[in-house]
PDB file of C-alpha atoms in Angstrom:
ATOM      1  CA  MET A   1      10.034  15.108   8.682  1.00 45.00           C
ATOM      2  CA  ALA A   2      10.749  18.760   7.865  1.00 46.00           C
ATOM      3  CA  LEU A   3      10.169  19.992  11.418  1.00 44.00           C
ATOM      4  CA  GLY A   4      11.232  23.552  10.691  1.00 44.00           C
ATOM      5  CA  SER A   5       8.679  23.849   7.911  1.00 49.00           C
ATOM      6  CA  LEU A   6       5.937  22.413  10.082  1.00 49.00           C
ATOM      7  CA  LEU A   7       6.703  24.865  12.859  1.00 44.00           C
ATOM      8  CA  SER A   8       5.941  27.667  10.381  1.00 50.00           C
ATOM      9  CA  ALA A   9       2.683  26.077   9.194  1.00 57.00           C
ATOM     10  CA  THR A  10       0.377  28.716  10.627  1.00 71.00           C
ATOM     11  CA  ALA A  11      -1.599  29.739   7.519  1.00 88.00           C
ATOM     12  CA  PRO A  12      -4.030  27.716   5.390  1.00 90.00           C
ATOM     13  CA  ILE A  13      -2.472  26.096   2.331  1.00 93.00           C
ATOM     14  CA  ALA A  14      -2.859  28.162  -0.844  1.00 91.00           C
ATOM     15  CA  ALA A  15      -4.839  26.447  -3.626  1.00 95.00           C
ATOM     16  CA  SER A  16      -6.845  27.666  -6.604  1.00 96.00           C
ATOM     17  CA  GLU A  17      -9.141  24.666  -7.166  1.00 97.00           C
ATOM     18  CA  LEU A  18     -10.345  21.372  -5.777  1.00 97.00           C
ATOM     19  CA  ARG A  19      -8.326  18.988  -7.928  1.00 97.00           C
ATOM     20  CA  LEU A  20     -10.847  16.167  -7.867  1.00 97.00           C
ATOM     21  CA  ILE A  21     -11.447  15.087 -11.456  1.00 95.00           C
ATOM     22  CA  PRO A  22     -15.022  14.177 -12.474  1.00 96.00           C
ATOM     23  CA  GLY A  23     -15.123  10.545 -13.575  1.00 96.00           C
ATOM     24  CA  GLU A  24     -12.040   9.649 -11.550  1.00 97.00           C
ATOM     25  CA  ARG A  25     -12.022   6.393  -9.558  1.00 97.00           C
ATOM     26  CA  MET A  26      -9.176   5.180  -7.364  1.00 98.00           C
ATOM     27  CA  ILE A  27      -8.638   2.060  -5.260  1.00 98.00           C
ATOM     28  CA  TRP A  28      -5.972   1.623  -2.566  1.00 98.00           C
ATOM     29  CA  ASP A  29      -4.836  -1.506  -0.766  1.00 97.00           C
ATOM     30  CA  VAL A  30      -4.516  -0.692   2.952  1.00 96.00           C
ATOM     31  CA  GLN A  31      -1.756  -2.567   4.783  1.00 94.00           C
ATOM     32  CA  ALA A  32      -0.585  -2.961   8.358  1.00 91.00           C
ATOM     33  CA  LYS A  33       2.676  -4.726   9.235  1.00 87.00           C
ATOM     34  CA  GLY A  34       2.965  -5.923   5.651  1.00 85.00           C
ATOM     35  CA  PHE A  35      -0.485  -7.537   5.551  1.00 89.00           C
ATOM     36  CA  SER A  36      -3.459  -6.344   3.517  1.00 93.00           C
ATOM     37  CA  VAL A  37      -6.191  -5.406   5.999  1.00 92.00           C
ATOM     38  CA  ALA A  38      -8.644  -3.275   4.020  1.00 94.00           C
ATOM     39  CA  ARG A  39      -9.510  -1.721   0.688  1.00 95.00           C
ATOM     40  CA  ALA A  40     -10.333   1.940   0.091  1.00 97.00           C
ATOM     41  CA  GLU A  41     -12.200   3.260  -2.949  1.00 98.00           C
ATOM     42  CA  LEU A  42     -12.913   6.841  -4.016  1.00 98.00           C
ATOM     43  CA  VAL A  43     -15.228   7.940  -6.839  1.00 98.00           C
ATOM     44  CA  VAL A  44     -15.482  11.528  -8.102  1.00 98.00           C
ATOM     45  CA  GLY A  45     -18.522  13.062  -9.777  1.00 97.00           C
ATOM     46  CA  ASP A  46     -19.163  16.602 -10.975  1.00 95.00           C
ATOM     47  CA  GLU A  47     -20.256  17.856  -7.564  1.00 96.00           C
ATOM     48  CA  GLN A  48     -20.119  14.792  -5.320  1.00 97.00           C
ATOM     49  CA  VAL A  49     -17.325  12.539  -4.086  1.00 98.00           C
ATOM     50  CA  THR A  50     -17.913   9.215  -2.365  1.00 98.00           C
ATOM     51  CA  SER A  51     -15.514   6.858  -0.647  1.00 98.00           C
ATOM     52  CA  ARG A  52     -15.659   3.539   1.118  1.00 97.00           C
ATOM     53  CA  VAL A  53     -13.120   1.772   3.331  1.00 96.00           C
ATOM     54  CA  GLU A  54     -13.828  -1.776   4.490  1.00 94.00           C
ATOM     55  CA  THR A  55     -11.736  -4.395   6.234  1.00 90.00           C
ATOM     56  CA  GLY A  56     -11.102  -7.668   4.476  1.00 83.00           C
ATOM     57  CA  ALA A  57     -12.293 -11.070   5.630  1.00 63.00           C
ATOM     58  CA  LEU A  58      -9.136 -11.891   7.599  1.00 63.00           C
ATOM     59  CA  ALA A  59      -8.848  -8.524   9.360  1.00 61.00           C
ATOM     60  CA  SER A  60     -12.571  -8.572  10.164  1.00 57.00           C
ATOM     61  CA  THR A  61     -12.046 -11.584  12.416  1.00 53.00           C
ATOM     62  CA  ILE A  62     -10.183  -9.182  14.733  1.00 66.00           C
ATOM     63  CA  THR A  63     -11.868  -5.833  14.033  1.00 76.00           C
ATOM     64  CA  SER A  64     -14.653  -5.237  11.526  1.00 85.00           C
ATOM     65  CA  LEU A  65     -14.760  -1.732  10.062  1.00 89.00           C
ATOM     66  CA  ARG A  66     -16.674  -0.011   7.276  1.00 93.00           C
ATOM     67  CA  HIS A  67     -16.417   3.722   6.686  1.00 96.00           C
ATOM     68  CA  GLU A  68     -18.471   5.518   4.041  1.00 97.00           C
ATOM     69  CA  LEU A  69     -18.291   9.225   3.233  1.00 98.00           C
ATOM     70  CA  ALA A  70     -20.239  11.300   0.712  1.00 98.00           C
ATOM     71  CA  THR A  71     -19.221  14.917   0.154  1.00 98.00           C
ATOM     72  CA  THR A  72     -21.069  17.511  -1.890  1.00 98.00           C
ATOM     73  CA  LEU A  73     -18.485  19.938  -3.229  1.00 98.00           C
ATOM     74  CA  ASP A  74     -18.551  23.708  -3.462  1.00 96.00           C
ATOM     75  CA  ARG A  75     -15.867  23.989  -6.118  1.00 96.00           C
ATOM     76  CA  ALA A  76     -16.263  27.759  -6.531  1.00 95.00           C
ATOM     77  CA  HIS A  77     -15.441  28.396  -2.861  1.00 94.00           C
ATOM     78  CA  LEU A  78     -12.846  25.581  -2.495  1.00 95.00           C
ATOM     79  CA  ARG A  79     -14.732  23.695   0.193  1.00 94.00           C
ATOM     80  CA  SER A  80     -17.488  21.202   0.851  1.00 96.00           C
ATOM     81  CA  ARG A  81     -21.188  22.010   1.065  1.00 97.00           C
ATOM     82  CA  THR A  82     -22.308  18.929   2.968  1.00 97.00           C
ATOM     83  CA  GLU A  83     -21.079  15.564   4.137  1.00 97.00           C
ATOM     84  CA  HIS A  84     -22.756  12.311   5.106  1.00 98.00           C
ATOM     85  CA  GLU A  85     -20.472  10.003   7.059  1.00 98.00           C
ATOM     86  CA  MET A  86     -21.179   6.504   8.342  1.00 97.00           C
ATOM     87  CA  LEU A  87     -18.865   4.352  10.439  1.00 94.00           C
ATOM     88  CA  VAL A  88     -19.702   0.750  11.275  1.00 94.00           C
ATOM     89  CA  LEU A  89     -17.214  -0.592  13.837  1.00 90.00           C
ATOM     90  CA  ASP A  90     -17.707  -4.114  15.169  1.00 87.00           C
ATOM     91  CA  GLY A  91     -21.440  -3.848  14.488  1.00 87.00           C
ATOM     92  CA  LYS A  92     -21.931  -0.396  16.044  1.00 94.00           C
ATOM     93  CA  THR A  93     -23.071   2.273  13.574  1.00 96.00           C
ATOM     94  CA  THR A  94     -22.369   6.001  13.873  1.00 95.00           C
ATOM     95  CA  VAL A  95     -23.837   8.471  11.355  1.00 96.00           C
ATOM     96  CA  ILE A  96     -22.826  12.118  11.068  1.00 96.00           C
ATOM     97  CA  ASP A  97     -24.337  14.741   8.769  1.00 97.00           C
ATOM     98  CA  ALA A  98     -22.681  18.146   8.496  1.00 97.00           C
ATOM     99  CA  VAL A  99     -23.249  21.379   6.585  1.00 97.00           C
ATOM    100  CA  PHE A 100     -20.334  23.710   5.825  1.00 96.00           C
ATOM    101  CA  GLN A 101     -20.566  27.487   5.697  1.00 91.00           C
ATOM    102  CA  ASP A 102     -18.087  30.331   5.218  1.00 87.00           C
ATOM    103  CA  GLN A 103     -17.861  30.916   8.959  1.00 88.00           C
ATOM    104  CA  GLY A 104     -17.852  27.306  10.136  1.00 92.00           C
ATOM    105  CA  PHE A 105     -19.781  24.048  10.092  1.00 96.00           C
ATOM    106  CA  LEU A 106     -22.934  22.616  11.595  1.00 95.00           C
ATOM    107  CA  ILE A 107     -23.428  18.982  12.614  1.00 96.00           C
ATOM    108  CA  ALA A 108     -27.051  17.908  12.767  1.00 89.00           C
ATOM    109  CA  GLY A 109     -28.450  18.506  16.238  1.00 86.00           C
ATOM    110  CA  GLN A 110     -25.506  20.624  17.389  1.00 92.00           C
ATOM    111  CA  PRO A 111     -24.745  24.369  17.419  1.00 92.00           C
ATOM    112  CA  LEU A 112     -22.604  26.059  14.757  1.00 93.00           C
ATOM    113  CA  VAL A 113     -18.846  25.626  15.199  1.00 94.00           C
ATOM    114  CA  THR A 114     -17.193  28.864  14.087  1.00 93.00           C
ATOM    115  CA  THR A 115     -13.977  27.625  12.499  1.00 92.00           C
ATOM    116  CA  ALA A 116     -13.392  28.855   8.961  1.00 89.00           C
ATOM    117  CA  GLY A 117     -12.081  26.714   6.131  1.00 92.00           C
ATOM    118  CA  VAL A 118     -13.040  23.308   7.532  1.00 95.00           C
ATOM    119  CA  GLN A 119     -12.764  20.507   4.956  1.00 97.00           C
ATOM    120  CA  THR A 120     -13.856  16.907   4.646  1.00 97.00           C
ATOM    121  CA  LEU A 121     -11.287  14.226   3.818  1.00 97.00           C
ATOM    122  CA  HIS A 122     -12.361  14.539   0.178  1.00 98.00           C
ATOM    123  CA  SER A 123     -12.059  18.304  -0.229  1.00 98.00           C
ATOM    124  CA  ALA A 124      -8.800  18.300   1.773  1.00 97.00           C
ATOM    125  CA  LEU A 125      -7.326  15.816  -0.705  1.00 98.00           C
ATOM    126  CA  GLY A 126      -8.468  17.993  -3.607  1.00 98.00           C
ATOM    127  CA  LEU A 127      -6.820  21.062  -2.104  1.00 98.00           C
ATOM    128  CA  LEU A 128      -3.546  19.229  -1.424  1.00 98.00           C
ATOM    129  CA  ARG A 129      -3.430  17.927  -4.993  1.00 98.00           C
ATOM    130  CA  ASP A 130      -3.744  21.480  -6.312  1.00 98.00           C
ATOM    131  CA  TRP A 131      -1.362  23.043  -3.769  1.00 98.00           C
ATOM    132  CA  VAL A 132       1.531  20.620  -4.207  1.00 97.00           C
ATOM    133  CA  ALA A 133       4.517  22.058  -6.066  1.00 96.00           C
ATOM    134  CA  PRO A 134       8.262  22.413  -5.423  1.00 92.00           C
ATOM    135  CA  ASP A 135       7.760  25.983  -4.170  1.00 93.00           C
ATOM    136  CA  ALA A 136       4.544  25.371  -2.191  1.00 95.00           C
ATOM    137  CA  HIS A 137       4.634  26.876   1.293  1.00 93.00           C
ATOM    138  CA  ALA A 138       3.995  24.871   4.461  1.00 94.00           C
ATOM    139  CA  GLY A 139       0.462  25.277   5.718  1.00 95.00           C
ATOM    140  CA  LEU A 140      -2.488  23.755   7.501  1.00 95.00           C
ATOM    141  CA  LEU A 141      -5.946  22.370   6.878  1.00 95.00           C
ATOM    142  CA  PRO A 142      -8.741  21.928   9.448  1.00 96.00           C
ATOM    143  CA  ILE A 143     -10.512  18.639   8.669  1.00 96.00           C
ATOM    144  CA  LEU A 144     -13.730  17.182  10.085  1.00 96.00           C
ATOM    145  CA  VAL A 145     -13.552  13.402  10.600  1.00 95.00           C
ATOM    146  CA  GLY A 146     -16.007  11.376  12.641  1.00 93.00           C
ATOM    147  CA  GLY A 147     -17.531  14.543  14.059  1.00 94.00           C
ATOM    148  CA  GLN A 148     -14.143  15.619  15.441  1.00 94.00           C
ATOM    149  CA  LEU A 149     -12.167  18.613  14.183  1.00 95.00           C
ATOM    150  CA  TYR A 150      -8.514  17.905  13.421  1.00 95.00           C
ATOM    151  CA  ARG A 151      -5.679  20.158  12.254  1.00 95.00           C
ATOM    152  CA  LEU A 152      -3.480  18.765   9.490  1.00 96.00           C
ATOM    153  CA  GLU A 153      -0.135  20.575   9.261  1.00 96.00           C
ATOM    154  CA  VAL A 154       1.962  19.945   6.146  1.00 96.00           C
ATOM    155  CA  ALA A 155       5.558  20.857   5.331  1.00 95.00           C
ATOM    156  CA  GLN A 156       6.835  22.127   1.998  1.00 94.00           C
ATOM    157  CA  PRO A 157       6.775  19.215  -0.485  1.00 96.00           C
ATOM    158  CA  THR A 158       9.995  17.532  -1.535  1.00 96.00           C
ATOM    159  CA  LEU A 159      10.835  15.684  -4.742  1.00 96.00           C
ATOM    160  CA  THR A 160      11.678  12.025  -4.262  1.00 95.00           C
ATOM    161  CA  GLU A 161      11.369   8.664  -5.986  1.00 93.00           C
ATOM    162  CA  LEU A 162       8.910   5.873  -5.301  1.00 90.00           C
ATOM    163  CA  SER A 163       9.512   2.567  -7.093  1.00 88.00           C
ATOM    164  CA  GLY A 164      11.678   4.386  -9.620  1.00 90.00           C
ATOM    165  CA  THR A 165       9.120   7.108 -10.369  1.00 92.00           C
ATOM    166  CA  SER A 166       9.459  10.775  -9.473  1.00 96.00           C
ATOM    167  CA  MET A 167       6.989  11.834  -6.762  1.00 97.00           C
ATOM    168  CA  TYR A 168       6.123  14.730  -4.506  1.00 97.00           C
ATOM    169  CA  ARG A 169       6.459  13.732  -0.878  1.00 97.00           C
ATOM    170  CA  ILE A 170       4.434  15.655   1.697  1.00 97.00           C
ATOM    171  CA  ASP A 171       5.280  15.210   5.367  1.00 97.00           C
ATOM    172  CA  GLY A 172       2.610  16.230   7.818  1.00 96.00           C
ATOM    173  CA  ARG A 173       1.253  15.744  11.286  1.00 95.00           C
ATOM    174  CA  ILE A 174      -2.035  15.889  13.122  1.00 94.00           C
ATOM    175  CA  PRO A 175      -1.350  17.123  16.664  1.00 92.00           C
ATOM    176  CA  GLY A 176      -2.593  14.624  19.207  1.00 89.00           C
ATOM    177  CA  LEU A 177      -2.984  11.873  16.616  1.00 89.00           C
ATOM    178  CA  GLY A 178       0.210  11.221  14.678  1.00 94.00           C
ATOM    179  CA  ALA A 179       2.148  11.701  11.448  1.00 96.00           C
ATOM    180  CA  VAL A 180       0.751  11.685   7.916  1.00 96.00           C
ATOM    181  CA  THR A 181       2.869  11.254   4.775  1.00 97.00           C
ATOM    182  CA  LEU A 182       1.587  11.470   1.207  1.00 98.00           C
ATOM    183  CA  TRP A 183       3.245  10.676  -2.118  1.00 98.00           C
ATOM    184  CA  LEU A 184       1.616  12.481  -5.064  1.00 98.00           C
ATOM    185  CA  ALA A 185       2.459  11.998  -8.724  1.00 97.00           C
ATOM    186  CA  THR A 186       4.360  14.816 -10.448  1.00 97.00           C
ATOM    187  CA  THR A 187       1.962  14.596 -13.406  1.00 95.00           C
ATOM    188  CA  GLU A 188      -0.704  17.302 -13.765  1.00 94.00           C
ATOM    189  CA  ASP A 189      -3.362  15.269 -11.947  1.00 95.00           C
ATOM    190  CA  HIS A 190      -1.120  14.796  -8.862  1.00 97.00           C
ATOM    191  CA  THR A 191      -2.568  11.342  -8.197  1.00 97.00           C
ATOM    192  CA  PRO A 192      -2.195  10.190  -4.554  1.00 97.00           C
ATOM    193  CA  VAL A 193      -0.070   7.059  -5.006  1.00 97.00           C
ATOM    194  CA  ARG A 194       0.685   6.299  -1.351  1.00 97.00           C
ATOM    195  CA  ILE A 195      -0.656   7.542   1.977  1.00 97.00           C
ATOM    196  CA  GLU A 196       0.791   6.626   5.390  1.00 97.00           C
ATOM    197  CA  LEU A 197      -0.671   7.277   8.823  1.00 95.00           C
ATOM    198  CA  ALA A 198       1.537   6.580  11.845  1.00 95.00           C
ATOM    199  CA  THR A 199       0.156   6.743  15.392  1.00 91.00           C
ATOM    200  CA  THR A 200       1.120   5.278  18.750  1.00 88.00           C
ATOM    201  CA  ASP A 201      -1.035   2.267  17.807  1.00 86.00           C
ATOM    202  CA  GLY A 202       0.973   1.509  14.658  1.00 89.00           C
ATOM    203  CA  LYS A 203       1.181   2.434  10.992  1.00 93.00           C
ATOM    204  CA  LEU A 204      -1.270   2.073   8.104  1.00 94.00           C
ATOM    205  CA  THR A 205      -0.147   2.353   4.491  1.00 96.00           C
ATOM    206  CA  ALA A 206      -2.520   2.785   1.543  1.00 97.00           C
ATOM    207  CA  GLU A 207      -0.989   1.854  -1.830  1.00 97.00           C
ATOM    208  CA  LEU A 208      -2.793   2.841  -5.044  1.00 97.00           C
ATOM    209  CA  ILE A 209      -3.570  -0.285  -7.052  1.00 97.00           C
ATOM    210  CA  GLU A 210      -6.054   1.021  -9.621  1.00 97.00           C
ATOM    211  CA  ARG A 211      -7.003   4.360 -11.128  1.00 96.00           C
ATOM    212  CA  THR A 212      -9.413   5.127 -13.923  1.00 94.00           C
ATOM    213  CA  ALA A 213     -10.453   8.509 -15.277  1.00 87.00           C
ATOM    214  CA  ALA A 214     -13.204   9.783 -17.514  1.00 75.00           C
ATOM    215  CA  PRO A 215     -12.405   9.415 -21.245  1.00 68.00           C
TER     216      PRO A 215
END
């Protein structure tokens, strides 16, 4: 990981749009220790993005998980308007609804949290896909996940190869959680081809297996 770059990641990443393409649909196979444990799907509309992650039959015999997220986008202001998040873990359901404003965000039933620029997983991905470039500066993104606010710090992207194809590699970390690495295509759409999350509990890898876009 480019530690020096991450140490300088004190400003928000610079992007000009949410690069989430209406009509786009992507599916990733999520693996742990070489075994497929879940499937993740993301669907993009004009103003809404939805995703679903669910463990497969074999993994569910150990831990059953289903995570659904719906984000309403504010493309003009490069952020989300609202999110509806549901997590079902071993039969226990948690639902979180949040509204995003210029000065912070508000979770239903709680006071306003005054942290600017907070993103959902969806809008954060859109910003990263627009920001990535050989000369992109290291930066950070505050992201709301499961009602908790996290800080994603990313280093300057590097050019690499993945399965013989040129890719942008982005090394990042979430303090207190672990390391995040993304591989984005060098084509104009900057498709997220692989995502890795490494924590003290192990590593999860999401490999893109299908992508369709609007004609």
